[in-house]
């Protein structure tokens, strides 16, 4: 197999990082999940994922559409419930409670962010933890931190961990720096990597908007994971030569050369950092597809648990 054969242009620049192909790895996982869905179907259970979208944020609508399409392609059942922006918190909680009671629903995902008048923590606490395939409920957050594997870990960090394992990146004893302390990515990412076991056992530093001398931290990282939501904030001088760089950022910036007038970029200055790192995720086509694949995996796992698997 010639998977490592680089094109001539890359052979002339041997320091250039290899790309982590999130789209290809996600396709592999989605095929595994589809096989699991078939096996569950033979035992009388079709995994069902219900996605709830409140309001008309265009980016959220795109993400939700992608999740629905992927779950259908994996052979799952389910629905996307779109509610108007004016939906009250009580109305949303009633929808969540209905889904909690519905035995055909194994996964419930309420897309974030929610409109300002709805408290996301209240909504998340109403989701049955056994159907919380996002891994946001405090019960699942607690299980993750303790290292119990019978909960759900958030999809983006667990997808990143899977990428590192798949690409043979040694995490044991590695200095990992996570930039960003969100509940969706930064904090659970650190919690996963600090556990003992495969794809973990790392020494983890979390940096955030109040961190002093950010570059002093990032330059020490064997593995640098960036989820800060600031376009191209990580420049080449902030990266240790040979580091593995994972870019969670999805920032739309103006670009007059494209038809839409905008372009998607990560939190990492990809073109420059690629010449310093050994392995790097592109945006798009890196972390994004893995998030969806892991959502499907969590949903299939939830359905399997109803059979005692
Ligand atoms: N908004 C951005 N990412 C996510 C995610 O992984 N889950 C949910 N529910 N909302 C999001």
Coordinates of C-alpha atoms and ligand atoms in Angstrom, one line a residue:
X1 CA 0.0 0.0 0.0
X2 CA 1.3 3.4 -0.9
X3 CA -0.5 5.5 1.7
X4 CA 2.6 7.2 2.8
X5 CA 3.9 8.1 -0.6
X6 CA 3.9 11.9 -0.7
X7 CA 3.5 13.8 -4.0
X8 CA 6.8 15.2 -5.4
X9 CA 6.1 18.7 -4.1
X10 CA 6.0 17.3 -0.6
X11 CA 9.1 15.1 -0.9
X12 CA 11.1 18.2 -1.6
X13 CA 9.9 19.7 1.7
X14 CA 10.4 16.8 4.1
X15 CA 9.6 18.9 7.2
X16 CA 6.0 19.4 6.0
X17 CA 3.5 17.8 8.3
X18 CA 1.4 14.8 7.2
X19 CA -2.3 15.5 7.2
X20 CA -4.7 13.8 9.5
X21 CA -7.6 12.8 7.2
X22 CA -10.6 13.2 9.4
X23 CA -13.0 12.6 6.6
X24 CA -11.5 9.2 5.7
X25 CA -11.3 8.1 9.4
X26 CA -14.9 9.2 10.0
X27 CA -16.0 7.2 7.0
X28 CA -14.4 4.1 8.5
X29 CA -16.1 4.7 11.9
X30 CA -19.4 5.4 10.2
X31 CA -19.2 2.1 8.3
X32 CA -18.4 0.3 11.6
X33 CA -21.5 2.0 13.2
X34 CA -23.7 1.1 10.2
X35 CA -22.7 -2.6 10.7
X36 CA -23.5 -2.3 14.4
X37 CA -26.9 -0.7 13.5
X38 CA -27.6 -3.7 11.3
X39 CA -26.7 -6.2 14.0
X40 CA -28.9 -4.3 16.5
X41 CA -31.8 -4.3 13.9
X42 CA -31.5 -8.1 13.8
X43 CA -32.1 -8.1 17.5
X44 CA -35.2 -5.9 17.2
X45 CA -33.7 -2.5 18.0
X46 CA -33.2 0.4 15.6
X47 CA -31.1 3.1 17.2
X48 CA -33.0 6.4 17.2
X49 CA -31.4 9.8 17.3
X50 CA -33.6 12.9 18.0
X51 CA -32.0 16.3 17.3
X52 CA -33.6 19.5 18.5
X53 CA -32.8 22.8 17.0
X54 CA -34.2 26.0 18.4
X55 CA -34.1 29.1 16.2
X56 CA -32.6 29.8 12.8
X57 CA -28.9 30.2 13.3
X58 CA -27.5 29.3 9.8
X59 CA -24.4 27.5 11.1
X60 CA -26.4 25.4 13.6
X61 CA -28.9 24.5 10.8
X62 CA -25.9 23.2 8.7
X63 CA -24.5 21.1 11.6
X64 CA -27.9 19.7 12.4
X65 CA -28.6 18.8 8.8
X66 CA -25.3 17.0 8.6
X67 CA -26.1 15.0 11.8
X68 CA -29.5 14.0 10.5
X69 CA -28.1 12.9 7.1
X70 CA -25.3 10.9 8.8
X71 CA -27.7 9.1 11.1
X72 CA -30.0 8.2 8.2
X73 CA -27.0 6.9 6.2
X74 CA -26.0 4.7 9.2
X75 CA -29.5 3.1 9.1
X76 CA -30.7 4.9 12.2
X77 CA -34.2 6.1 12.9
X78 CA -34.9 9.5 14.3
X79 CA -36.0 13.0 13.6
X80 CA -34.9 16.6 13.7
X81 CA -37.3 18.8 15.6
X82 CA -37.0 22.5 14.6
X83 CA -38.6 24.9 17.0
X84 CA -39.0 28.7 16.5
X85 CA -36.7 31.2 18.3
X86 CA -39.6 32.3 20.5
X87 CA -40.0 28.8 22.0
X88 CA -40.1 29.2 25.8
X89 CA -37.8 27.2 28.1
X90 CA -40.8 25.4 29.5
X91 CA -41.9 24.4 26.0
X92 CA -38.4 23.1 25.2
X93 CA -38.2 21.1 28.5
X94 CA -41.6 19.5 27.6
X95 CA -40.1 18.3 24.2
X96 CA -37.1 16.9 26.0
X97 CA -39.3 15.1 28.5
X98 CA -41.3 13.6 25.8
X99 CA -38.1 12.3 24.1
X100 CA -36.9 11.0 27.5
X101 CA -40.1 8.9 27.7
X102 CA -40.0 7.7 24.1
X103 CA -38.5 4.1 24.1
X104 CA -37.7 4.4 20.4
X105 CA -35.4 7.4 21.1
X106 CA -31.9 6.3 22.2
X107 CA -30.1 9.6 21.7
X108 CA -31.2 13.2 22.4
X109 CA -29.2 16.2 21.2
X110 CA -30.2 19.7 21.7
X111 CA -28.1 21.9 19.4
X112 CA -26.1 24.7 21.1
X113 CA -26.1 27.6 21.3
X114 CA -29.7 28.2 22.4
X115 CA -31.5 31.5 22.2
X116 CA -30.5 33.9 25.0
X117 CA -33.8 33.4 27.0
X118 CA -33.1 29.7 27.5
X119 CA -30.6 28.5 30.0
X120 CA -28.6 25.7 28.4
X121 CA -27.6 24.1 31.7
X122 CA -31.3 23.7 32.7
X123 CA -32.0 22.0 29.4
X124 CA -29.0 19.7 29.6
X125 CA -30.0 18.6 33.1
X126 CA -33.4 17.6 31.9
X127 CA -32.0 15.2 29.3
X128 CA -32.0 11.6 30.6
X129 CA -28.3 10.9 31.1
X130 CA -28.7 7.5 29.5
X131 CA -29.8 9.3 26.2
X132 CA -27.3 12.2 26.5
X133 CA -25.2 11.2 23.5
X134 CA -23.5 14.6 23.6
X135 CA -22.1 13.8 27.0
X136 CA -23.0 17.2 28.4
X137 CA -25.2 16.1 31.4
X138 CA -23.4 16.5 34.8
X139 CA -23.7 12.7 35.4
X140 CA -21.8 12.0 32.2
X141 CA -19.3 14.8 32.8
X142 CA -18.7 13.3 36.3
X143 CA -18.3 9.8 34.9
X144 CA -15.7 11.0 32.4
X145 CA -13.7 12.8 35.0
X146 CA -13.7 9.8 37.3
X147 CA -12.8 7.5 34.4
X148 CA -16.0 5.4 34.3
X149 CA -16.7 4.2 30.8
X150 CA -20.4 3.5 31.2
X151 CA -21.4 7.1 30.4
X152 CA -21.0 9.2 27.3
X153 CA -18.0 11.3 26.5
X154 CA -18.5 14.4 24.4
X155 CA -18.1 13.7 20.6
X156 CA -15.4 16.2 19.6
X157 CA -12.8 15.2 22.2
X158 CA -13.5 11.5 21.9
X159 CA -13.1 11.9 18.1
X160 CA -9.8 13.6 18.6
X161 CA -8.6 10.9 20.9
X162 CA -9.6 8.3 18.3
X163 CA -7.6 10.3 15.7
X164 CA -4.5 10.3 17.8
X165 CA -4.8 6.5 18.4
X166 CA -5.4 5.8 14.7
X167 CA -2.4 7.8 13.6
X168 CA -0.2 6.1 16.2
X169 CA 0.5 9.3 18.2
X170 CA 2.1 8.4 21.5
X171 CA 0.1 10.1 24.3
X172 CA 1.6 8.3 27.2
X173 CA 3.8 10.8 29.0
X174 CA 3.4 13.3 26.3
X175 CA 3.0 17.0 27.1
X176 CA -0.4 18.0 25.7
X177 CA -1.5 21.6 25.7
X178 CA -5.2 22.3 25.2
X179 CA -6.0 25.9 24.2
X180 CA -9.6 26.6 25.2
X181 CA -11.6 25.6 28.3
X182 CA -15.1 25.1 26.9
X183 CA -17.4 22.5 28.3
X184 CA -17.9 21.0 24.9
X185 CA -14.2 20.6 23.9
X186 CA -11.4 21.9 26.1
X187 CA -12.4 20.6 29.6
X188 CA -13.5 17.1 28.5
X189 CA -10.5 16.8 26.2
X190 CA -8.2 17.3 29.1
X191 CA -10.3 14.9 31.2
X192 CA -10.0 12.1 28.6
X193 CA -6.2 12.5 28.0
X194 CA -5.3 12.6 31.7
X195 CA -7.0 9.2 32.4
X196 CA -4.8 6.1 32.5
X197 CA -4.9 3.8 29.5
X198 CA -4.6 3.7 25.7
X199 CA -4.7 7.1 24.0
X200 CA -4.3 8.8 27.4
X201 CA -1.7 8.9 30.2
X202 CA -0.7 12.4 29.1
X203 CA 0.5 15.4 31.1
X204 CA -2.2 18.0 30.3
X205 CA -2.1 21.8 30.5
X206 CA -5.3 23.8 29.8
X207 CA -4.7 27.3 28.5
X208 CA -7.5 30.0 28.1
X209 CA -8.1 33.6 27.6
X210 CA -6.5 34.6 30.9
X211 CA -3.4 32.5 30.5
X212 CA -0.2 34.5 30.7
X213 CA 2.4 34.0 27.9
X214 CA 0.4 31.5 25.9
X215 CA 3.2 30.8 23.5
X216 CA 5.5 29.7 26.4
X217 CA 3.0 26.9 27.0
X218 CA 2.1 26.0 23.4
X219 CA 5.8 25.8 22.5
X220 CA 6.3 23.0 25.0
X221 CA 3.5 20.8 23.6
X222 CA 4.2 17.5 21.9
X223 CA 0.5 17.5 21.1
X224 CA -1.2 20.9 20.7
X225 CA -5.1 20.9 20.6
X226 CA -6.7 24.2 19.8
X227 CA -10.3 25.0 20.5
X228 CA -10.4 28.7 21.2
X229 CA -12.6 30.0 18.4
X230 CA -10.2 32.6 17.1
X231 CA -9.2 32.5 13.5
X232 CA -5.5 31.5 12.9
X233 CA -4.4 32.5 16.4
X234 CA -1.7 29.8 16.6
X235 CA 1.2 30.9 14.5
X236 CA 4.3 28.9 13.5
X237 CA 6.5 30.4 16.2
X238 CA 4.1 29.1 18.8
X239 CA 4.6 25.4 17.8
X240 CA 7.4 23.1 18.7
X241 CA 9.1 21.5 15.7
X242 CA 7.6 18.0 15.1
X243 CA 4.5 18.6 17.3
X244 CA 1.2 17.1 16.5
X245 CA -1.4 19.9 15.9
X246 CA -5.2 19.4 16.2
X247 CA -7.3 22.3 15.1
X248 CA -10.9 22.3 16.4
X249 CA -11.6 25.9 15.1
X250 CA -14.3 26.6 12.5
X251 CA -14.1 30.3 11.8
X252 CA -15.7 32.0 8.8
X253 CA -13.6 34.8 7.4
X254 CA -14.1 37.2 4.5
X255 CA -12.5 36.0 1.2
X256 CA -13.3 37.9 -1.9
X257 CA -11.8 35.2 -4.1
X258 CA -14.6 32.7 -3.2
X259 CA -18.2 32.6 -4.6
X260 CA -19.7 33.0 -1.1
X261 CA -17.3 35.8 -0.2
X262 CA -16.2 33.8 2.9
X263 CA -13.9 30.9 3.7
X264 CA -13.7 28.5 6.6
X265 CA -10.4 28.6 8.6
X266 CA -9.3 27.0 11.8
X267 CA -7.7 28.5 15.0
X268 CA -4.3 27.5 13.6
X269 CA -2.4 29.3 10.8
X270 CA -2.4 26.1 8.8
X271 CA -0.1 27.2 5.9
X272 CA 2.7 28.3 8.2
X273 CA 2.3 25.7 11.0
X274 CA 2.3 22.9 8.5
X275 CA 6.0 23.6 7.9
X276 CA 6.8 23.1 11.6
X277 CA 4.4 20.3 12.8
X278 CA 4.8 16.6 12.0
X279 CA 1.1 15.9 11.8
X280 CA -1.8 18.3 11.5
X281 CA -5.5 18.4 11.0
X282 CA -6.9 20.5 8.1
X283 CA -10.0 22.7 8.4
X284 CA -12.4 21.6 7.0
X285 CA -11.8 17.8 6.8
X286 CA -10.1 17.3 10.1
X287 CA -11.9 17.2 13.5
X288 CA -15.4 18.2 12.2
X289 CA -16.3 14.9 10.5
X290 CA -15.1 13.0 13.5
X291 CA -17.6 14.7 15.8
X292 CA -20.5 13.4 13.8
X293 CA -19.0 9.9 13.6
X294 CA -18.7 9.8 17.4
X295 CA -22.3 11.0 17.8
X296 CA -23.4 8.0 15.8
X297 CA -21.2 5.7 17.8
X298 CA -22.6 7.1 21.1
X299 CA -26.2 6.6 19.8
X300 CA -25.5 3.0 18.7
X301 CA -23.9 2.4 22.1
X302 CA -27.0 3.8 23.8
X303 CA -29.3 1.5 21.8
X304 CA -27.1 -1.5 22.6
X305 CA -27.2 -0.7 26.3
X306 CA -31.0 -1.1 26.2
X307 CA -30.3 -4.8 25.3
X308 CA -27.9 -5.0 28.2
X309 CA -24.9 -5.0 25.8
Ligands
LIG1 N1 -22.8 23.1 19.1 C1 -21.5 23.0 18.6 N2 -21.1 21.7 18.8 C2 -22.1 21.0 19.4 C3 -22.2 19.7 19.8 O1 -21.2 18.9 19.7 N3 -23.4 19.3 20.4 C4 -24.4 20.2 20.5 N4 -25.5 19.8 21.1 N5 -24.3 21.5 20.1 C5 -23.1 21.9 19.6

